[in-house]
Coordinates of C-alpha atoms and ligand atoms in Angstrom, one line a residue:
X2 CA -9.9 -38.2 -48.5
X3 CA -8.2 -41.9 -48.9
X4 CA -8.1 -41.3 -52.6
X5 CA -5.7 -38.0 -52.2
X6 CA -3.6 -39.7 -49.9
X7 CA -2.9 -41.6 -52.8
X8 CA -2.3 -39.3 -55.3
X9 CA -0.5 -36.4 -53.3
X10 CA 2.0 -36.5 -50.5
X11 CA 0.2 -36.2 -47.3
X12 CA -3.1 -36.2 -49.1
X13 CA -2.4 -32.3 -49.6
X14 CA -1.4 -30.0 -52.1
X15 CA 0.0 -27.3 -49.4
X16 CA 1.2 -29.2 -46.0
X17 CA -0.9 -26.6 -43.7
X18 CA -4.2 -28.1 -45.3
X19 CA -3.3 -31.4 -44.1
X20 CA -4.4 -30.3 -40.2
X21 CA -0.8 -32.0 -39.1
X22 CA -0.8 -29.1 -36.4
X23 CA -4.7 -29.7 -35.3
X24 CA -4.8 -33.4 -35.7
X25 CA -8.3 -35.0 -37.3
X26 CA -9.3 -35.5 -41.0
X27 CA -9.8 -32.2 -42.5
X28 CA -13.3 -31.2 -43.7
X29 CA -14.1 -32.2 -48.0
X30 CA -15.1 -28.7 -48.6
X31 CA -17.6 -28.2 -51.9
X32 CA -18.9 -24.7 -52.1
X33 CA -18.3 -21.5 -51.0
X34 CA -20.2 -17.9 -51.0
X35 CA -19.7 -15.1 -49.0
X36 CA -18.4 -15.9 -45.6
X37 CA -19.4 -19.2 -45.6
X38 CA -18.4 -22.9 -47.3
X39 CA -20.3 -26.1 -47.4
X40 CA -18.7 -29.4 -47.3
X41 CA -19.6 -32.6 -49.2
X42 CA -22.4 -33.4 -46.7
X43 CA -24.0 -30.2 -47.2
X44 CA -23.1 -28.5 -43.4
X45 CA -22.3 -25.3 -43.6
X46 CA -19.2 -23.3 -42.0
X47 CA -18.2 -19.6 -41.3
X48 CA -15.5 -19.2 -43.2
X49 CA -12.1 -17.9 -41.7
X50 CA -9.8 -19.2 -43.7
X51 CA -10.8 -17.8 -47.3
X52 CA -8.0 -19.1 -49.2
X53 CA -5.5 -18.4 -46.7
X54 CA -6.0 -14.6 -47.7
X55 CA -7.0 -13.9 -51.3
X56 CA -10.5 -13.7 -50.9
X57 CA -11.0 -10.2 -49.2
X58 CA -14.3 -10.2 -50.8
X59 CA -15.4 -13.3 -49.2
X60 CA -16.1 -16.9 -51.8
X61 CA -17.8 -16.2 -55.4
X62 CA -18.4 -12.8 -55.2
X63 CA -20.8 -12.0 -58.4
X64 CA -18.7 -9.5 -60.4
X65 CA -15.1 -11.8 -59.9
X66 CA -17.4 -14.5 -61.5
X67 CA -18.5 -12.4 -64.1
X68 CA -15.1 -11.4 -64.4
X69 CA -13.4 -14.8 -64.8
X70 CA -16.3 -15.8 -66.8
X71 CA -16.0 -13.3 -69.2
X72 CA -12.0 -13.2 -69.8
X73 CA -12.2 -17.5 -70.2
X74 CA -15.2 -16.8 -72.9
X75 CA -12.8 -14.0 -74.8
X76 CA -9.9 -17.2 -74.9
X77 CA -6.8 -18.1 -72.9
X78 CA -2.8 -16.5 -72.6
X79 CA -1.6 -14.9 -76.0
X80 CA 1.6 -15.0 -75.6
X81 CA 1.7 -11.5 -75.9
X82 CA 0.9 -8.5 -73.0
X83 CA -2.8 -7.4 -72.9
X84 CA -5.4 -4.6 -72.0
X85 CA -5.9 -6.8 -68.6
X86 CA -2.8 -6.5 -67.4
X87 CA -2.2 -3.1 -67.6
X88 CA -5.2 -2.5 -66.3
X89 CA -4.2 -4.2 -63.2
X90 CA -0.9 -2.4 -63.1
X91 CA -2.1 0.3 -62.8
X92 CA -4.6 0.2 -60.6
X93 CA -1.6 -1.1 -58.0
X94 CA 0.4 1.6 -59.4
X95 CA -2.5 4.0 -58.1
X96 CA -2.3 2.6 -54.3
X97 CA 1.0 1.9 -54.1
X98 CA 3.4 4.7 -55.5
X99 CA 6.8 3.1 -54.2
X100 CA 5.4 0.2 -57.5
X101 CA 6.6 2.5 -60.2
X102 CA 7.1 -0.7 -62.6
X103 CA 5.9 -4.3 -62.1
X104 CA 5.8 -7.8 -62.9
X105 CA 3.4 -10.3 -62.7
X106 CA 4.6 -13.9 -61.7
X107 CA 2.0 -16.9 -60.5
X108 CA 2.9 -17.2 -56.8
X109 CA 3.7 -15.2 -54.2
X110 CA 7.1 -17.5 -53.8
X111 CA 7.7 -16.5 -57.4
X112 CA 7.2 -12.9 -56.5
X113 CA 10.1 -13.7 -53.7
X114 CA 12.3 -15.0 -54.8
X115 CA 12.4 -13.0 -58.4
X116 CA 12.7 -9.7 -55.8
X117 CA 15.6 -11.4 -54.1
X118 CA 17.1 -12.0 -57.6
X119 CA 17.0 -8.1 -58.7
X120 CA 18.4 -7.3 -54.9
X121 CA 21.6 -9.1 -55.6
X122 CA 21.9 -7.9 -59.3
X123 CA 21.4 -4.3 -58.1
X124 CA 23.7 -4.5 -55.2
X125 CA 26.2 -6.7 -56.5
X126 CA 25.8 -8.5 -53.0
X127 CA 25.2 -12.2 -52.1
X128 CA 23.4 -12.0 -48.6
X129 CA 20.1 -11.7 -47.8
X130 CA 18.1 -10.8 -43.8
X131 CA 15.1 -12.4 -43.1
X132 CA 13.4 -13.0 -39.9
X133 CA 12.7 -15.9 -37.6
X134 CA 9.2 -16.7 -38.4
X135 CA 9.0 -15.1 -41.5
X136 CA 7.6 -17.1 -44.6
X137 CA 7.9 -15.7 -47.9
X138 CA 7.3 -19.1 -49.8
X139 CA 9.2 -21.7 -50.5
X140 CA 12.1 -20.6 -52.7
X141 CA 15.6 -22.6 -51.3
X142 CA 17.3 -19.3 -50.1
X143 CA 13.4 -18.6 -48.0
X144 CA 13.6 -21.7 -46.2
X145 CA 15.6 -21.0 -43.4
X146 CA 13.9 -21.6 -40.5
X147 CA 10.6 -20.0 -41.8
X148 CA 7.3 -19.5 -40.6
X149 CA 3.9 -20.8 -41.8
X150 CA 3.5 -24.1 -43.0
X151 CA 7.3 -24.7 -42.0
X152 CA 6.9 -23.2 -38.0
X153 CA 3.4 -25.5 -38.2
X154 CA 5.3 -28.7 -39.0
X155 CA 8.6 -27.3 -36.5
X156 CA 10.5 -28.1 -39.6
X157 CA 13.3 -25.2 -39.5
X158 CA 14.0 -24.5 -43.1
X159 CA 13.8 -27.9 -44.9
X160 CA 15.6 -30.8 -46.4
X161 CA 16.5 -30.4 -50.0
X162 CA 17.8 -27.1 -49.1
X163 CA 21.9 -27.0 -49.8
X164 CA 23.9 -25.7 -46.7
X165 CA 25.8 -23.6 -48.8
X166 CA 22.4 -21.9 -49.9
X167 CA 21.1 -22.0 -47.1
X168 CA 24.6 -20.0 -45.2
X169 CA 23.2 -16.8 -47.8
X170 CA 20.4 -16.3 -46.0
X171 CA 20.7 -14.5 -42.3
X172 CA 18.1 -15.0 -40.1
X173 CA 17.3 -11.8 -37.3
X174 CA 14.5 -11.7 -34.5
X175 CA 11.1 -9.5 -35.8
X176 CA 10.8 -6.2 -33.7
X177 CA 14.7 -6.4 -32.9
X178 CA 16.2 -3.7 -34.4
X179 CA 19.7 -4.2 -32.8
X180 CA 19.5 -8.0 -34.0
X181 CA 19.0 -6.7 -37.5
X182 CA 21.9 -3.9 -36.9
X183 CA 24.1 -6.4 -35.8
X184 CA 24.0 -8.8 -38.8
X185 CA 24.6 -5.7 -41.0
X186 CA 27.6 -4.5 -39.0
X187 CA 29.4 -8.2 -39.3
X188 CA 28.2 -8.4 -43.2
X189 CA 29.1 -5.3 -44.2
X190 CA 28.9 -4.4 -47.4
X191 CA 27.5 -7.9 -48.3
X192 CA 24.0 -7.9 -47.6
X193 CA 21.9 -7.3 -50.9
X194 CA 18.3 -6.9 -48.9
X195 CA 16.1 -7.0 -45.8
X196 CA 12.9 -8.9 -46.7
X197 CA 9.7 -8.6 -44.1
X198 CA 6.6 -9.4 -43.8
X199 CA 5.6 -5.6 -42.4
X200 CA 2.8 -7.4 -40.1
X201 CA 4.3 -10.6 -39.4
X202 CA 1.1 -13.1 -40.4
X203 CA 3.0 -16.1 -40.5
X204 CA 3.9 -16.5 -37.1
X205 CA -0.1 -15.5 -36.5
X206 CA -0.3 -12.1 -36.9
X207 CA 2.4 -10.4 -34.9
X208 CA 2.5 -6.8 -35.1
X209 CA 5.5 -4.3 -35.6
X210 CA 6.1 -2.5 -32.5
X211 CA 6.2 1.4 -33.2
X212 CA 9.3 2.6 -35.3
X213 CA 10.3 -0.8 -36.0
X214 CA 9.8 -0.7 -39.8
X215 CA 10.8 2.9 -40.0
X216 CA 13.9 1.7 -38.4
X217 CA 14.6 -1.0 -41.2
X218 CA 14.1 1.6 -43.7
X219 CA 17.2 4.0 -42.0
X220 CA 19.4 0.8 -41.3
X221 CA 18.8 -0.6 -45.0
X222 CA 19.5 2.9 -46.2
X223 CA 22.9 3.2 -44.0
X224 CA 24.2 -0.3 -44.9
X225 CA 23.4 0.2 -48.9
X226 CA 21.2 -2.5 -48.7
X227 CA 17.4 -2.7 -50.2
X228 CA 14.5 -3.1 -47.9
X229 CA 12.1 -5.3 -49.5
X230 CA 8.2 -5.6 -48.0
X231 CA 6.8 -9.3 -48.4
X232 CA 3.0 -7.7 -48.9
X233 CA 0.8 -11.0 -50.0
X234 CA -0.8 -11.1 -47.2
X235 CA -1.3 -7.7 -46.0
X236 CA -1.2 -5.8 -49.3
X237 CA -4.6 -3.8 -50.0
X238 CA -5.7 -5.8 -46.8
X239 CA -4.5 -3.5 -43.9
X240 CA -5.2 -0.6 -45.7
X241 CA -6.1 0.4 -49.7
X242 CA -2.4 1.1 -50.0
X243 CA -1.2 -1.7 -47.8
X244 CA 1.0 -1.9 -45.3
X245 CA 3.9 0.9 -46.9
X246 CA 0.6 2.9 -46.8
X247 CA -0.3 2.3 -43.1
X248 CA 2.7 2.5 -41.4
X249 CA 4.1 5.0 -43.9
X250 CA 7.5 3.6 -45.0
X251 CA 8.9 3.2 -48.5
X252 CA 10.0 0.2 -49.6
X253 CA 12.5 -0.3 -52.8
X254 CA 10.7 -3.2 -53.2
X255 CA 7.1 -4.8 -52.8
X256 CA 5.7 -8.9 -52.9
X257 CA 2.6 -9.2 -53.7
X258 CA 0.3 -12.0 -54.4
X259 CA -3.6 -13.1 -53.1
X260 CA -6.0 -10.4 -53.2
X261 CA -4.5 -9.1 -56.5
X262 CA -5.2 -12.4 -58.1
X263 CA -9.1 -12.4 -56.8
X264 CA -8.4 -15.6 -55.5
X265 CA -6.4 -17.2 -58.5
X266 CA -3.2 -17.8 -58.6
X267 CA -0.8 -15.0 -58.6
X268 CA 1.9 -12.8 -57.6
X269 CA 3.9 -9.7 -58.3
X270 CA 6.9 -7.8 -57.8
X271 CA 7.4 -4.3 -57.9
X272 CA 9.3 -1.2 -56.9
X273 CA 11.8 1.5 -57.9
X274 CA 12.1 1.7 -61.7
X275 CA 15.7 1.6 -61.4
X276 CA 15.7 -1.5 -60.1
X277 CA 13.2 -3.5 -62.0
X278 CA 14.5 -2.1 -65.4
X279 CA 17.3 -4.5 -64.5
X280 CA 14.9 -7.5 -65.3
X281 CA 15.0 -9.2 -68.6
X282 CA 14.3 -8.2 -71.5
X283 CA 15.5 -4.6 -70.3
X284 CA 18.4 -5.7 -68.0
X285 CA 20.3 -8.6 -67.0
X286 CA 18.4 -10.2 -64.4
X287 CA 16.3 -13.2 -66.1
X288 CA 12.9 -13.9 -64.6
X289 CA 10.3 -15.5 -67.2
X290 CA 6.9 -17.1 -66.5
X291 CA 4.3 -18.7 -69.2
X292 CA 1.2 -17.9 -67.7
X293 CA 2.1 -14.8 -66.1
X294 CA 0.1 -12.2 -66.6
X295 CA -2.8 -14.1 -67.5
X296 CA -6.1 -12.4 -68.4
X297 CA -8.6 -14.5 -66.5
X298 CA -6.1 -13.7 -63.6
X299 CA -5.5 -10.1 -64.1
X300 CA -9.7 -9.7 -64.5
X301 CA -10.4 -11.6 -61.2
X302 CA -7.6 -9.2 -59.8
X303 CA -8.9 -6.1 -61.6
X304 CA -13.0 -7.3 -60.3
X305 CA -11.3 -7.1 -56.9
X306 CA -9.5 -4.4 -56.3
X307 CA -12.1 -1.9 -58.3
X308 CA -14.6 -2.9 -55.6
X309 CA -12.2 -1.8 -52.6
X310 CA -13.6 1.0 -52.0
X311 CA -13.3 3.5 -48.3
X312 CA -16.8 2.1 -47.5
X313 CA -16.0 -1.7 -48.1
X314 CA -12.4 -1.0 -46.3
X315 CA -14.6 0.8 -43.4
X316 CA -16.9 -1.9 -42.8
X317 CA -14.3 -5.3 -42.9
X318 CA -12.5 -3.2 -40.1
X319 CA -15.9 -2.2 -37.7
X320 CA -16.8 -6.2 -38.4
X321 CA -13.1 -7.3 -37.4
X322 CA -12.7 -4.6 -34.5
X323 CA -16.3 -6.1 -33.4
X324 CA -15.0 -9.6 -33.7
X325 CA -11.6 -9.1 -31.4
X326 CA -13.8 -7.1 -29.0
X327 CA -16.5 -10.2 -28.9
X328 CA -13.5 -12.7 -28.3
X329 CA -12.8 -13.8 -24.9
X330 CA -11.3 -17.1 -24.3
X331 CA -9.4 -17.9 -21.2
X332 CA -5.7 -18.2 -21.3
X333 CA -5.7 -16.8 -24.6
X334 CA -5.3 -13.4 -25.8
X335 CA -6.0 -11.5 -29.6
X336 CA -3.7 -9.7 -31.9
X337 CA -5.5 -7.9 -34.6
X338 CA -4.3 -5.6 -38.0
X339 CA -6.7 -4.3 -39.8
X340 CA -8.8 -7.7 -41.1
X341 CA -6.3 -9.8 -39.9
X342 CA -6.4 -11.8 -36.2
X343 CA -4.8 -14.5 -34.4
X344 CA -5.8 -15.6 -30.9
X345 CA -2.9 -16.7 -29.1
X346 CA -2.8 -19.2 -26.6
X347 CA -1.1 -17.4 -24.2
X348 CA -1.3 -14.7 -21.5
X349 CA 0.2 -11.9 -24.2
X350 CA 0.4 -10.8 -27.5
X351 CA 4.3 -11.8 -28.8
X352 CA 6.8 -9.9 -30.3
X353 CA 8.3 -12.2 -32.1
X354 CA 8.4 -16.0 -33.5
X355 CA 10.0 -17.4 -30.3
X356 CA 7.2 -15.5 -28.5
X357 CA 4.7 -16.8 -30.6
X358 CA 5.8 -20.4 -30.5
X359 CA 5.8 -20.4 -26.8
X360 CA 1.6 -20.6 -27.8
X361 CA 0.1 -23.5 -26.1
X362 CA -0.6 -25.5 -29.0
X363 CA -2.3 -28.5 -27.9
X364 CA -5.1 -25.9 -26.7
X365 CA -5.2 -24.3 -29.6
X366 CA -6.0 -27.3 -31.5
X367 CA -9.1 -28.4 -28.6
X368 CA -10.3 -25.3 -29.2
X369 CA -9.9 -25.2 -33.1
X370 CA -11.9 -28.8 -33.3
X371 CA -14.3 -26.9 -31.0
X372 CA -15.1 -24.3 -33.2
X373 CA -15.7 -26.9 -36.0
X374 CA -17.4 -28.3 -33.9
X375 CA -19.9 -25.3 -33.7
X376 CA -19.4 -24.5 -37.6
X377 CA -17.2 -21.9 -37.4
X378 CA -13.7 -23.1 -39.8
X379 CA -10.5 -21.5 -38.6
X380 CA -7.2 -22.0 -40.6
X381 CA -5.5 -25.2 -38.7
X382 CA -2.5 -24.1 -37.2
X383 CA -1.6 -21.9 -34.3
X384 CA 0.6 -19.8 -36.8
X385 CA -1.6 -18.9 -39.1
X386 CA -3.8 -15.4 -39.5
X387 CA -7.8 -15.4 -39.5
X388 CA -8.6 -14.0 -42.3
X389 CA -12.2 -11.6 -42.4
X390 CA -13.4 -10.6 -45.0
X391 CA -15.9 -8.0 -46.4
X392 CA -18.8 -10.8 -46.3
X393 CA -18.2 -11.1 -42.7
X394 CA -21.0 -9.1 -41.8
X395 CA -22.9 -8.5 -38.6
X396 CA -25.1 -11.6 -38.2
X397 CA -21.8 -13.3 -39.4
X398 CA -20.3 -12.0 -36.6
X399 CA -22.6 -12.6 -34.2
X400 CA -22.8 -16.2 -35.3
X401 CA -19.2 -16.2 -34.7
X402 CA -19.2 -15.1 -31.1
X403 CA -21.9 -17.3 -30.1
X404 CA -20.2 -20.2 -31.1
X405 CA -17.1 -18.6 -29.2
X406 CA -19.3 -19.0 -25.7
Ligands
KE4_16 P1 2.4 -18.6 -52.4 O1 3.7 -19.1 -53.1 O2 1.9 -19.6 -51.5 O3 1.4 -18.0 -53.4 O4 2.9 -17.3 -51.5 C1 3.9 -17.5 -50.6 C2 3.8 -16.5 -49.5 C3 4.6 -15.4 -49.6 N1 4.6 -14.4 -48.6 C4 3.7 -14.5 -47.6 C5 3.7 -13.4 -46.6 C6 2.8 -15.6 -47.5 O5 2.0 -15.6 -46.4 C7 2.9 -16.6 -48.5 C8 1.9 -17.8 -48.4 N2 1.0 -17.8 -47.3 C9 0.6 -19.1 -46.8 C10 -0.3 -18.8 -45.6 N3 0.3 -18.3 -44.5 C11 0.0 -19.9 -47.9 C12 -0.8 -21.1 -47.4 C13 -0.1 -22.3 -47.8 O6 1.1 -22.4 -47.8 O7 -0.9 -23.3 -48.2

């Protein structure tokens, strides 16, 4: 849109949506419902990109509108904490146990960094482990050499972002448990947290190789250091309770943001009590927000979750397990958790960022244009997760793989 070049820095409000990484003029989308979206010509697209992984429910579902509609009708923010947000707690509370108190923020980067913040009050300790390829927003101390939008534009970390900021941050190779071992053995005693994304998405979806997040849990716990699970993407996605819930492992601390929002904006951080009763007004660590908690967001989030039910849960993961099994495209191969999928364009699934960057690129981006081509919308970068979504059902599907042939 010439207009929005105008009026926003690369035309774009998020730099992935500016299809930098694909190449072309991105698609003026009007509508959406269900799986699909419509742009301003009226053609209609399967939609895989759904937000960029709030809308597990798939575009307008009924009862979020009703939802939204409803909380706007009843009036705006109060200024004080409502019936909506509680509600909402503790229906997070109820799938994630290691949450035992929460607080809402309006981003998932919010959610971060605020996590971060309560780390280094509770452990007295400046240094933070994150992983190559790892995006948890765009808070300064996140921004070293991260993933996502960052990986995309081969921007490692980003300008703006002081060196002396930027030296708090240690960066250690996903599914490398000795790389992680060996920063805590030269920090010792200094490292406030481990932060991971406990199915790498960002990188496209890269999965943790068997006992890998287990062993984060034991090193964190031997170097007196928190482990902190980044969950916007895959929390109540991979599983009802999320990733802690799938693989099993305890975090002190939990991101969340996305589906808990209904596909407004949102985030949260969570975890041990002990911890979170250090943020303000009960302990020292200050964290504030205007609009947090708000009720039209905490009913879009509330609409959400109350409809993830087994069943739903049962069908988005037959519809994404018939999807991976449908996709065959040469030179490329399919990493899939839960919902969640990336084809890579290379000969196997990677372990880790450097892995993953090895993709061929340039033929992902032929064969993303192709499958716009066909109608089929796919988020426009090599590092990014297809997201499916409960509305993806079979003729959806089967749409889907036809346009794949
Ligand atoms: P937001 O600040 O964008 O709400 O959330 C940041 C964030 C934190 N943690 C994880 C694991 C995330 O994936 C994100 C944001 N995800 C990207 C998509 N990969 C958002 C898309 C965009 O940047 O436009």
């Amino acid at each position: 849109m010439t207009v929005a070049a105008d009026l926003f820095p690369g035309g774009v409000n998020s730099p992935v949506r500016a299809y930098r990484a694909v190449g072309g003029e991105p698609p003026v989308l009007v509508r959406g419902e269900g799986a699909f979206v419509w742009n301003d010509a009226g053609r209609r697209y399967i939609d895989y990109v759904g937000a960029f992984g709030p809308l597990l429910l798939g575009h307008a579902n009924r009862s979020v509108v009703e939802a939204i509609k409803n909380a706007a009708e009843a009036g705006g923010s109060f200024g004080v904490t409502g019936p909506g947000e509680v509600r909402l707690a503790q229906l997070i509370k109820t799938r994630m146990p290691s949450i035992e108190r929460i607080r809402f923020v309006n981003s998932g980067t919010e959610a971060a960094m605020s996590a971060l913040r309560v780390a280094r009050a509770a452990t007295r300790r400046d240094l933070i482990v994150k992983f190559e390829g790892g995006y948890h927003g765009h808070a300064d101390s996140l921004l070293v050499e991260a993933g996502s939008g960052a990986a995309t534009l081969s921007i490692p970390g980003s300008a703006g972002v002081a060196p002396s900021v930027a030296a708090q941050t240690l960066v250690a190779t996903y599914n490398d448990l000795d790389s992680v071992a060996a920063l805590l053995d030269s920090h010792r005693n200094n490292v406030a947290a481990v932060i991971v994304e406990p199915v790498a998405a960002n990188m496209g979806v890269v999965a943790p190789v068997s006992g890998f997040l287990q062993g984060l849990r034991d090193l964190t716990e031997r170097a007196g250091a928190l482990l902190i699970f980044d969950e916007v993407i895959t929390g109540f996605r991979v599983a009802p309770g999320g990733a802690q819930e799938l693989y099993g492992v305890r975090p002190d601390l939990t991101v969340l943001g996305k589906i808990i929002g209904g596909g407004l904006p949102v985030g949260a951080y969570g975890g041990r009590a002990d911890l979170m009763d250090l943020v303000a007004p009960s302990g020292p660590v200050y964290q504030a927000g205007t609009l947090s908690g708000h009720p039209v967001v905490m009913a879009a989030g509330e609409a959400t979750l109350a409809q993830l039910t087994p069943d739903i849960y049962a069908k988005i993961e037959s519809q994404a397990a018939r999807l991976e099994s449908g996709v065959r495209v040469a030179g490329a191969c399919v990493v899939r958790v839960g919902s969640l999928l990336t084809l890579f364009f290379r000969g196997r699934p990677p372990r880790n960022f450097r892995e993953a960057k090895s993709s061929d690129t340039k033929a992902f981006a032929r064969f993303f244009h192709s499958m716009l081509e066909a109608g089929v919308l796919l988020p426009p970068s090599q590092f990014e997760a297809w997201f499916v979504s409960a509305s993806h059902d079979g003729s959806v599907i089967d749409s889907t793989l036809e346009a794949l042939r």
